[in-house]
PDB file of C-alpha atoms and ligand atoms in Angstrom:
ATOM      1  CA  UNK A1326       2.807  16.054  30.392  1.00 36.00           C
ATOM      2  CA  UNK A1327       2.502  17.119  27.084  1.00 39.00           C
ATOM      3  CA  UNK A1328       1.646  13.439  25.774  1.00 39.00           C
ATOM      4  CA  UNK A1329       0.032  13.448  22.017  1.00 43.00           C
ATOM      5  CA  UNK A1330      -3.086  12.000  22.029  1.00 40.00           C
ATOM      6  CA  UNK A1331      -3.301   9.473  19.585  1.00 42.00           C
ATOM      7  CA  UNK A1332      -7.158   7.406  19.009  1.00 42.00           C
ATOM      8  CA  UNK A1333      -6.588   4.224  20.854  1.00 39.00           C
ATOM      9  CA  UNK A1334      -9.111   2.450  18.448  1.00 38.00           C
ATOM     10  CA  UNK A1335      -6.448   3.020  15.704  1.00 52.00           C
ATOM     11  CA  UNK A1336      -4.459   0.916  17.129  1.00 64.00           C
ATOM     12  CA  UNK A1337      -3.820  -2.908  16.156  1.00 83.00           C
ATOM     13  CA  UNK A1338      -6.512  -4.730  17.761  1.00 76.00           C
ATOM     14  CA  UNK A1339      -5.920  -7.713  19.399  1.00 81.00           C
ATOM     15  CA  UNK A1340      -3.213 -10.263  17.862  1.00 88.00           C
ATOM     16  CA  UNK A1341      -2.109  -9.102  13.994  1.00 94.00           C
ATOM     17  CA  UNK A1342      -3.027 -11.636  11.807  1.00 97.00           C
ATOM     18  CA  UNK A1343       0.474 -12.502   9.572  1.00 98.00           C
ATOM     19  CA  UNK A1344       0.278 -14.272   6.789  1.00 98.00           C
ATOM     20  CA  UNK A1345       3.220 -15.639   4.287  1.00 98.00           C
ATOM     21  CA  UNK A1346       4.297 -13.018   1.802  1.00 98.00           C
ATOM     22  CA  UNK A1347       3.089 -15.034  -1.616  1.00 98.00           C
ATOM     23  CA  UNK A1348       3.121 -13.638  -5.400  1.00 97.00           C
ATOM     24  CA  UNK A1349      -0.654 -12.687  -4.467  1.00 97.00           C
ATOM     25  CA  UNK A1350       0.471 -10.596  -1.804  1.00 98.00           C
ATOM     26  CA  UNK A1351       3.012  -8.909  -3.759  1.00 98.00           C
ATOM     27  CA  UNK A1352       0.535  -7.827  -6.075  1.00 98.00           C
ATOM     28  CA  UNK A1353      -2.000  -6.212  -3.577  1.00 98.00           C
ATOM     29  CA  UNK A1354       1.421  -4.670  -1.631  1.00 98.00           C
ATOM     30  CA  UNK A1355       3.125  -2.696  -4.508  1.00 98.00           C
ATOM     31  CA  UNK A1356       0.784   0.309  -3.928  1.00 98.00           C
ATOM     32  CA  UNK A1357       1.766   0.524  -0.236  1.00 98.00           C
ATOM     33  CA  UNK A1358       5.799   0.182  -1.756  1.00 98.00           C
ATOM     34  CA  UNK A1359       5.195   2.725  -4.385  1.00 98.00           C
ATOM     35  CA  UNK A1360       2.986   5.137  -1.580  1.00 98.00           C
ATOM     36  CA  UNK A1361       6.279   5.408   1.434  1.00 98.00           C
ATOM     37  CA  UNK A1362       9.233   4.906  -0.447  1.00 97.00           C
ATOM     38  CA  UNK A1363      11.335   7.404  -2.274  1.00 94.00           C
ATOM     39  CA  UNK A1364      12.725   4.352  -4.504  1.00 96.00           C
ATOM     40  CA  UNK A1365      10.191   1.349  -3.995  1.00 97.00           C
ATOM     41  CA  UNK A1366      10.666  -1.946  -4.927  1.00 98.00           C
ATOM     42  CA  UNK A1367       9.692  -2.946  -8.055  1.00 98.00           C
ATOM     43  CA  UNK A1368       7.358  -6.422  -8.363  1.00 98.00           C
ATOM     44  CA  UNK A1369      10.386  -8.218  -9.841  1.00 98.00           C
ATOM     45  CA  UNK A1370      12.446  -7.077  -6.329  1.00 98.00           C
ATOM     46  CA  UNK A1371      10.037  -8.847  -4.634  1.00 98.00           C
ATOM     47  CA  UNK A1372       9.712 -12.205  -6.641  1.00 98.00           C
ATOM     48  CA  UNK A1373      13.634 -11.972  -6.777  1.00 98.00           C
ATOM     49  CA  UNK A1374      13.754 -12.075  -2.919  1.00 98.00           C
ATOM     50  CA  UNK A1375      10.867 -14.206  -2.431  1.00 97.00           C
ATOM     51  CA  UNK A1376      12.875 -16.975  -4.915  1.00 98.00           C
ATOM     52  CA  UNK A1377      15.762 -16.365  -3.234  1.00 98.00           C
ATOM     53  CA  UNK A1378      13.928 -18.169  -0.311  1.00 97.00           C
ATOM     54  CA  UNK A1379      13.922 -14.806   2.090  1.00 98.00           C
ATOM     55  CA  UNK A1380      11.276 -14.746   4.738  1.00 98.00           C
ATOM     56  CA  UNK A1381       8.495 -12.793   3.372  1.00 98.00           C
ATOM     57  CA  UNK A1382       5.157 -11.751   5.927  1.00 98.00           C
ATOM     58  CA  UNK A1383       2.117  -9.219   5.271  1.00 98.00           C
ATOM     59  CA  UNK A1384      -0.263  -8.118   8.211  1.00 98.00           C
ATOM     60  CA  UNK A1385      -4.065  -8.351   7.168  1.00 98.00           C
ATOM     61  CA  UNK A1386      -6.666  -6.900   8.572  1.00 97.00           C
ATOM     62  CA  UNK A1387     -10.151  -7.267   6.980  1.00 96.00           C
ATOM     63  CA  UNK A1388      -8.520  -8.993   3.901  1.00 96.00           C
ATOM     64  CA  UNK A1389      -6.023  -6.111   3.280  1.00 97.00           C
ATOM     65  CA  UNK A1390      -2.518  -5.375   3.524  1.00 98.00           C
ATOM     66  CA  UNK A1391      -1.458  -2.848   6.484  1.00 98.00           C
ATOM     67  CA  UNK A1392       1.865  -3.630   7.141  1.00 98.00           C
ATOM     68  CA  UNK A1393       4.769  -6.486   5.592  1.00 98.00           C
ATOM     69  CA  UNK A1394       8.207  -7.295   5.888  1.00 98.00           C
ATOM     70  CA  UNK A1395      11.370  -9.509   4.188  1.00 98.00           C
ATOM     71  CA  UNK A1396      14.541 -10.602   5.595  1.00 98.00           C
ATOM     72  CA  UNK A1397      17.074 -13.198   4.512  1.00 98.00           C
ATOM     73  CA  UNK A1398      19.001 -15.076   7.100  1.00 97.00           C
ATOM     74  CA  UNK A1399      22.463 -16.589   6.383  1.00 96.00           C
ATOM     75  CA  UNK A1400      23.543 -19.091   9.283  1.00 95.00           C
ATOM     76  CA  UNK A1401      22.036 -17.414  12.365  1.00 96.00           C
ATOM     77  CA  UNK A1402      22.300 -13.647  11.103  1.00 98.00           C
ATOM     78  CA  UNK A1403      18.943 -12.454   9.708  1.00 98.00           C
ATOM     79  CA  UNK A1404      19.183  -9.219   7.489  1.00 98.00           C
ATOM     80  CA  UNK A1405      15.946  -7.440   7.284  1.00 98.00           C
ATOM     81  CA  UNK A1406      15.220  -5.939   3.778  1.00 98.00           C
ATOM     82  CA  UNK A1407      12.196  -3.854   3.776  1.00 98.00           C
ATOM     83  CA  UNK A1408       9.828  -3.524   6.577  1.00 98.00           C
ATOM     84  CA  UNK A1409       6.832  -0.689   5.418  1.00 98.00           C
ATOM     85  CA  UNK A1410       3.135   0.363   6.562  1.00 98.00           C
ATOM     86  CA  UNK A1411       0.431   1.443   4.740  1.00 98.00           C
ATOM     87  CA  UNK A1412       0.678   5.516   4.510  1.00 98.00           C
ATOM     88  CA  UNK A1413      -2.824   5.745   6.316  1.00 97.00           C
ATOM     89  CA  UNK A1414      -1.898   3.781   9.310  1.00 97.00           C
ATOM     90  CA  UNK A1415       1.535   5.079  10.100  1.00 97.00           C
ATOM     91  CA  UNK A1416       1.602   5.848  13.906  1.00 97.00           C
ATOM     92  CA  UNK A1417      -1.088   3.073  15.301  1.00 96.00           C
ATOM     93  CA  UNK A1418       1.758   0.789  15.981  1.00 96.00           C
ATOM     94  CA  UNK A1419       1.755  -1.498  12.895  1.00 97.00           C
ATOM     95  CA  UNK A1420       5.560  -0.356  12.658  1.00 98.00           C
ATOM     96  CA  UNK A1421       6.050  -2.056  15.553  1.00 97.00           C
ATOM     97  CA  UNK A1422       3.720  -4.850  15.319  1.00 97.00           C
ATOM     98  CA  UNK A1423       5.929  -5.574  12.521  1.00 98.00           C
ATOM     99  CA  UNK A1424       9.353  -5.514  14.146  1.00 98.00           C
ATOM    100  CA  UNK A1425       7.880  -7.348  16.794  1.00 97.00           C
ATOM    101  CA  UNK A1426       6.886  -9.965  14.442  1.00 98.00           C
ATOM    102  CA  UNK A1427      10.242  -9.694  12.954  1.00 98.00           C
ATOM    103  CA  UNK A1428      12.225 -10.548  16.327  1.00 98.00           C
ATOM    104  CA  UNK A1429       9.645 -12.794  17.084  1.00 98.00           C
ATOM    105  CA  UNK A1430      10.368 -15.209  13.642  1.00 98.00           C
ATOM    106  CA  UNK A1431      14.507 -14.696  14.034  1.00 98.00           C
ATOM    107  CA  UNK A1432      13.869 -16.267  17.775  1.00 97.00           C
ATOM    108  CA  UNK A1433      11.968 -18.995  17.126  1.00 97.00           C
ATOM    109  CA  UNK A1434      14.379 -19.676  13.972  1.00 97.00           C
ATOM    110  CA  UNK A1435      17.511 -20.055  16.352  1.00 97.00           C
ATOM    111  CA  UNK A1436      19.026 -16.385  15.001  1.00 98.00           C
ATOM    112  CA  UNK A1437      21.436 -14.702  17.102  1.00 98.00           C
ATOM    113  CA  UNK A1438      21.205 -11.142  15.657  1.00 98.00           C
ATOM    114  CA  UNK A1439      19.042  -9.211  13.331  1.00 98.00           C
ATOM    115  CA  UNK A1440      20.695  -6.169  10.838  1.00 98.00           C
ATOM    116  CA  UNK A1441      19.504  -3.539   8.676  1.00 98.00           C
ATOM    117  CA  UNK A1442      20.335  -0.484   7.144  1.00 98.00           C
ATOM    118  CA  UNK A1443      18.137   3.015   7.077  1.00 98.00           C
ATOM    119  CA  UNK A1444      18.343   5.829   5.193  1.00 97.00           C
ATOM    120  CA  UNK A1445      20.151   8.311   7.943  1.00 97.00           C
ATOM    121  CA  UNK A1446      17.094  10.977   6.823  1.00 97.00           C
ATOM    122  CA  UNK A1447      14.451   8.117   8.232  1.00 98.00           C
ATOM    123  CA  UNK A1448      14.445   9.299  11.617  1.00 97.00           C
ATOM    124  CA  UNK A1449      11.121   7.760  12.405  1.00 97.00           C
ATOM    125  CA  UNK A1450      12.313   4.095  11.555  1.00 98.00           C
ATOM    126  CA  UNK A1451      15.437   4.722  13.542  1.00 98.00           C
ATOM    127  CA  UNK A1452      13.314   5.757  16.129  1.00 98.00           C
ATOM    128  CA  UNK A1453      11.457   2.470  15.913  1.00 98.00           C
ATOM    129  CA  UNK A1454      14.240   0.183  15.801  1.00 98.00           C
ATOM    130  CA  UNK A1455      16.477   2.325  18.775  1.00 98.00           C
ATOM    131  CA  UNK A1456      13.294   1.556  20.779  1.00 98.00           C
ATOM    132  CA  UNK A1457      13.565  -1.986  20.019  1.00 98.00           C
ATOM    133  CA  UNK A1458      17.195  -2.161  21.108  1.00 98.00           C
ATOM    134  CA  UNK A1459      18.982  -1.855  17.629  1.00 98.00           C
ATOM    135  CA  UNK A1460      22.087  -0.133  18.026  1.00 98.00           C
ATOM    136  CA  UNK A1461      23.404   1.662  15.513  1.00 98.00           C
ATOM    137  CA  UNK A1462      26.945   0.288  14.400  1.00 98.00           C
ATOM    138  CA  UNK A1463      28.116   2.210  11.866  1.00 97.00           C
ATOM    139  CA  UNK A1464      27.572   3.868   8.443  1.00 97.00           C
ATOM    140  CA  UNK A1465      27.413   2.785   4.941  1.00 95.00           C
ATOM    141  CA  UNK A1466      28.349   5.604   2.957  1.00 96.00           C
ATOM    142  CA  UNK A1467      26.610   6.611  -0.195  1.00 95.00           C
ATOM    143  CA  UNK A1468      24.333   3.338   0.090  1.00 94.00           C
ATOM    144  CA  UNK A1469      20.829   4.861  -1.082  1.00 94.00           C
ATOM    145  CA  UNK A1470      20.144   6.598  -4.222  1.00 92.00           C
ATOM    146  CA  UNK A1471      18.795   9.960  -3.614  1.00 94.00           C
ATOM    147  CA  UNK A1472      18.374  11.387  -7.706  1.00 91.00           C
ATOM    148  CA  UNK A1473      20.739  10.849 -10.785  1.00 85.00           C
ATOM    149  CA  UNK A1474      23.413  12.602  -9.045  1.00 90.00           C
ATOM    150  CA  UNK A1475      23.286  12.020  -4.828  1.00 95.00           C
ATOM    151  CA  UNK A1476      23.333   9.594  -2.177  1.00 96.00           C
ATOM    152  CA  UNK A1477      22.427   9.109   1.074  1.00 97.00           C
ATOM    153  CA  UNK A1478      24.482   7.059   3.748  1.00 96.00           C
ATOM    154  CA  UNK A1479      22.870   4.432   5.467  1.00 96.00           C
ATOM    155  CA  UNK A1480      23.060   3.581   9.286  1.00 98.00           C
ATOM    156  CA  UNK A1481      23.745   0.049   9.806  1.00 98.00           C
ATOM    157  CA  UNK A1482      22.047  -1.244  13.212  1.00 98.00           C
ATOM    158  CA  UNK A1483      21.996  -4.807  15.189  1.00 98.00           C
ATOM    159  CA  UNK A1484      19.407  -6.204  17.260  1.00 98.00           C
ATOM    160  CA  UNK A1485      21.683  -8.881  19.657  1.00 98.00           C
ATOM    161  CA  UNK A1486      19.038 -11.863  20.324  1.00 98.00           C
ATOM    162  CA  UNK A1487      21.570 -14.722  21.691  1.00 92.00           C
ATOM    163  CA  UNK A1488      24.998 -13.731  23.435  1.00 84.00           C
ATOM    164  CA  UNK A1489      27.794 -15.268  21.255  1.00 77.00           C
ATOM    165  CA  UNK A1490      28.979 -19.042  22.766  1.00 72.00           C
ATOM    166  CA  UNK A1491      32.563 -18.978  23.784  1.00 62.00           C
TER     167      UNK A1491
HETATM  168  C1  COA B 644       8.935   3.399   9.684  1.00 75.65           C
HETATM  169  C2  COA B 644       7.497   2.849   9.702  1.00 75.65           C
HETATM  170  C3  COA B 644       7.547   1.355   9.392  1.00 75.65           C
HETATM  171  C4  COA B 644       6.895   3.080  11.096  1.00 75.65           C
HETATM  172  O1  COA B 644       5.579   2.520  11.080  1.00 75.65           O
HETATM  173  P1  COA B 644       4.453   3.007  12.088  1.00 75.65           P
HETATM  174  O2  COA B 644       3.317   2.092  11.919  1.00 75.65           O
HETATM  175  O3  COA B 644       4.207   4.453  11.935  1.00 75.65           O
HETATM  176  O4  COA B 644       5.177   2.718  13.487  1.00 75.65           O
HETATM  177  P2  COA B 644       4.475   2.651  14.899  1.00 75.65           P
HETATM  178  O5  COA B 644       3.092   3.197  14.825  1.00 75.65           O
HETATM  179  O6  COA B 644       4.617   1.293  15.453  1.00 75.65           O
HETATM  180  O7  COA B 644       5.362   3.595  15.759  1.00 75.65           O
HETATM  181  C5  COA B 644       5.497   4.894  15.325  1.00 75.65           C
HETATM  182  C6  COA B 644       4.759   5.817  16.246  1.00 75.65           C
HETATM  183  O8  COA B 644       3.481   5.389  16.676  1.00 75.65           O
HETATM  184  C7  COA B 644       3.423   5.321  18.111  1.00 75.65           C
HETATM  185  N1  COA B 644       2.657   4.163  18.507  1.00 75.65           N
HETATM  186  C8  COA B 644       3.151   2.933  18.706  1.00 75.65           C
HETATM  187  N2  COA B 644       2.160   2.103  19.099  1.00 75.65           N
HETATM  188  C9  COA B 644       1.028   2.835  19.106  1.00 75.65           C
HETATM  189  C10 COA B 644      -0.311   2.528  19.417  1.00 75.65           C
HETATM  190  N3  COA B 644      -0.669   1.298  19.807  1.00 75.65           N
HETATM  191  N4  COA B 644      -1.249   3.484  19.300  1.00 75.65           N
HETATM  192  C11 COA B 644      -0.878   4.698  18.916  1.00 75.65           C
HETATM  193  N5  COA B 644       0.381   5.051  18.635  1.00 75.65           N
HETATM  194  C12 COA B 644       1.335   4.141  18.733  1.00 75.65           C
HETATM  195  C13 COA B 644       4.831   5.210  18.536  1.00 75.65           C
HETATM  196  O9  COA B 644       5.037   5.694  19.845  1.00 75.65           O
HETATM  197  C14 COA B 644       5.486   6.047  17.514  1.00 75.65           C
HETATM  198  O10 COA B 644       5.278   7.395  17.852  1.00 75.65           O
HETATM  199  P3  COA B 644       6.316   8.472  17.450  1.00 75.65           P
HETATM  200  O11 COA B 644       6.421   8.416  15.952  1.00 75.65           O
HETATM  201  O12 COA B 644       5.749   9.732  17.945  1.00 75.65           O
HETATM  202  O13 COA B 644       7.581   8.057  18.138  1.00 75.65           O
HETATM  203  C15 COA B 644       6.594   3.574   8.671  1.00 75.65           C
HETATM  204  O14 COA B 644       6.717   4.965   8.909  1.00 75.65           O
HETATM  205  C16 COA B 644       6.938   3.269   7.218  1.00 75.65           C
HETATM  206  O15 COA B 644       6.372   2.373   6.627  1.00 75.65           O
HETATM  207  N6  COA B 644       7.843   4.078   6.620  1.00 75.65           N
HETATM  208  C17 COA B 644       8.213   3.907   5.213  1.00 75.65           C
HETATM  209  C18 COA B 644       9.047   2.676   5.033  1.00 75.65           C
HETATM  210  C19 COA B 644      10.302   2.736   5.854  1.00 75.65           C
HETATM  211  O16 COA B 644      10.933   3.772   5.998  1.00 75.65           O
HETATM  212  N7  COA B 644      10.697   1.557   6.376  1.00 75.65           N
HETATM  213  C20 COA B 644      11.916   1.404   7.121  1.00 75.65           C
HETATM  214  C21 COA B 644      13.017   1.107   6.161  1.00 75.65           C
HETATM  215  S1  COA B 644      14.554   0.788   6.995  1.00 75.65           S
END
């Protein structure tokens, strides 16, 4: 009842090719940074993290970027960083194609949890990760920049993938 109809050909089709997140990439994802986020990354953010030996992956489809994410792990706690899709294909699932990819990686890397922070204003990307089984665990107060003057808190969620060993 009441379901929004949404184009099912929009959707991902079939498996979401992933590919590392190189310098290249970064290049041809800065638009897609600068397009959904109030304060975007700069191309130096990105080289910095990629350096730092974070895990870096962009989704491709016909040869261009749709959707990418970064995390860092630190023993078997992976932190994700930025996680963004292309303005024109918000809503097809690439969000979640994403997170899914995401999970997927910290698994198959041994992790036991997965955090982030979102802006408390993002209500779409909580929605996202709530449906994912994040739970939110607290608040980080005055963690974004909002303009020269305010800030906005961040919610701090965890994804449990392994129960702790005794
Ligand atoms: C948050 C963000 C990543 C979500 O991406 P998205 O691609 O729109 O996410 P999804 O499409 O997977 O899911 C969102 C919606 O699409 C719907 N959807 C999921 N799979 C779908 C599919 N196969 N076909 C159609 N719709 C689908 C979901 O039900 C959801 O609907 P809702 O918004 O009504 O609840 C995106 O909005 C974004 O890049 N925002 C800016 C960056 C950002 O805020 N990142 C998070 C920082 S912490």
């Amino acid at each position: 009842m009441n379901a929004v109809l949404r184009p099912a050909s929009a959707a991902p089709s079939g498996p979401v090719e992933w590919q590392p997140l190189t310098v290249a990439w970064v290049e041809r994802i800065l638009p897609i940074e600068q397009q959904v986020y109030s304060h975007p990354w700069t191309r130096g953010n990105f080289i910095d993290s990629l350096s730092a030996g974070h895990w870096g992956w962009v989704a491709v489809e016909a040869d261009e970027p749709v959707a990418y994410w970064v995390a860092m792990a630190v023993l078997d706690e992976v932190h994700l960083l930025n996680l963004a899709v292309a303005r024109d294909r918000w809503g097809q699932g690439w969000g979640q194609a994403a997170l899914g990819h995401l999970l997927d990686v910290s698994r198959q890397r041994g992790a036991a949890q997965v955090w982030l922070e979102v802006r408390v204003s993002n209500a779409r990307a909580q929605a996202l990760y709530a449906r994912n089984g994040f739970e939110p665990m607290g608040l980080r107060r005055g963690y974004y920049p909002v303009n020269g003057v305010q800030r906005e808190d961040a919610r701090l969620m965890r994804r449990v993938l392994k129960a702790p060993t005794a």
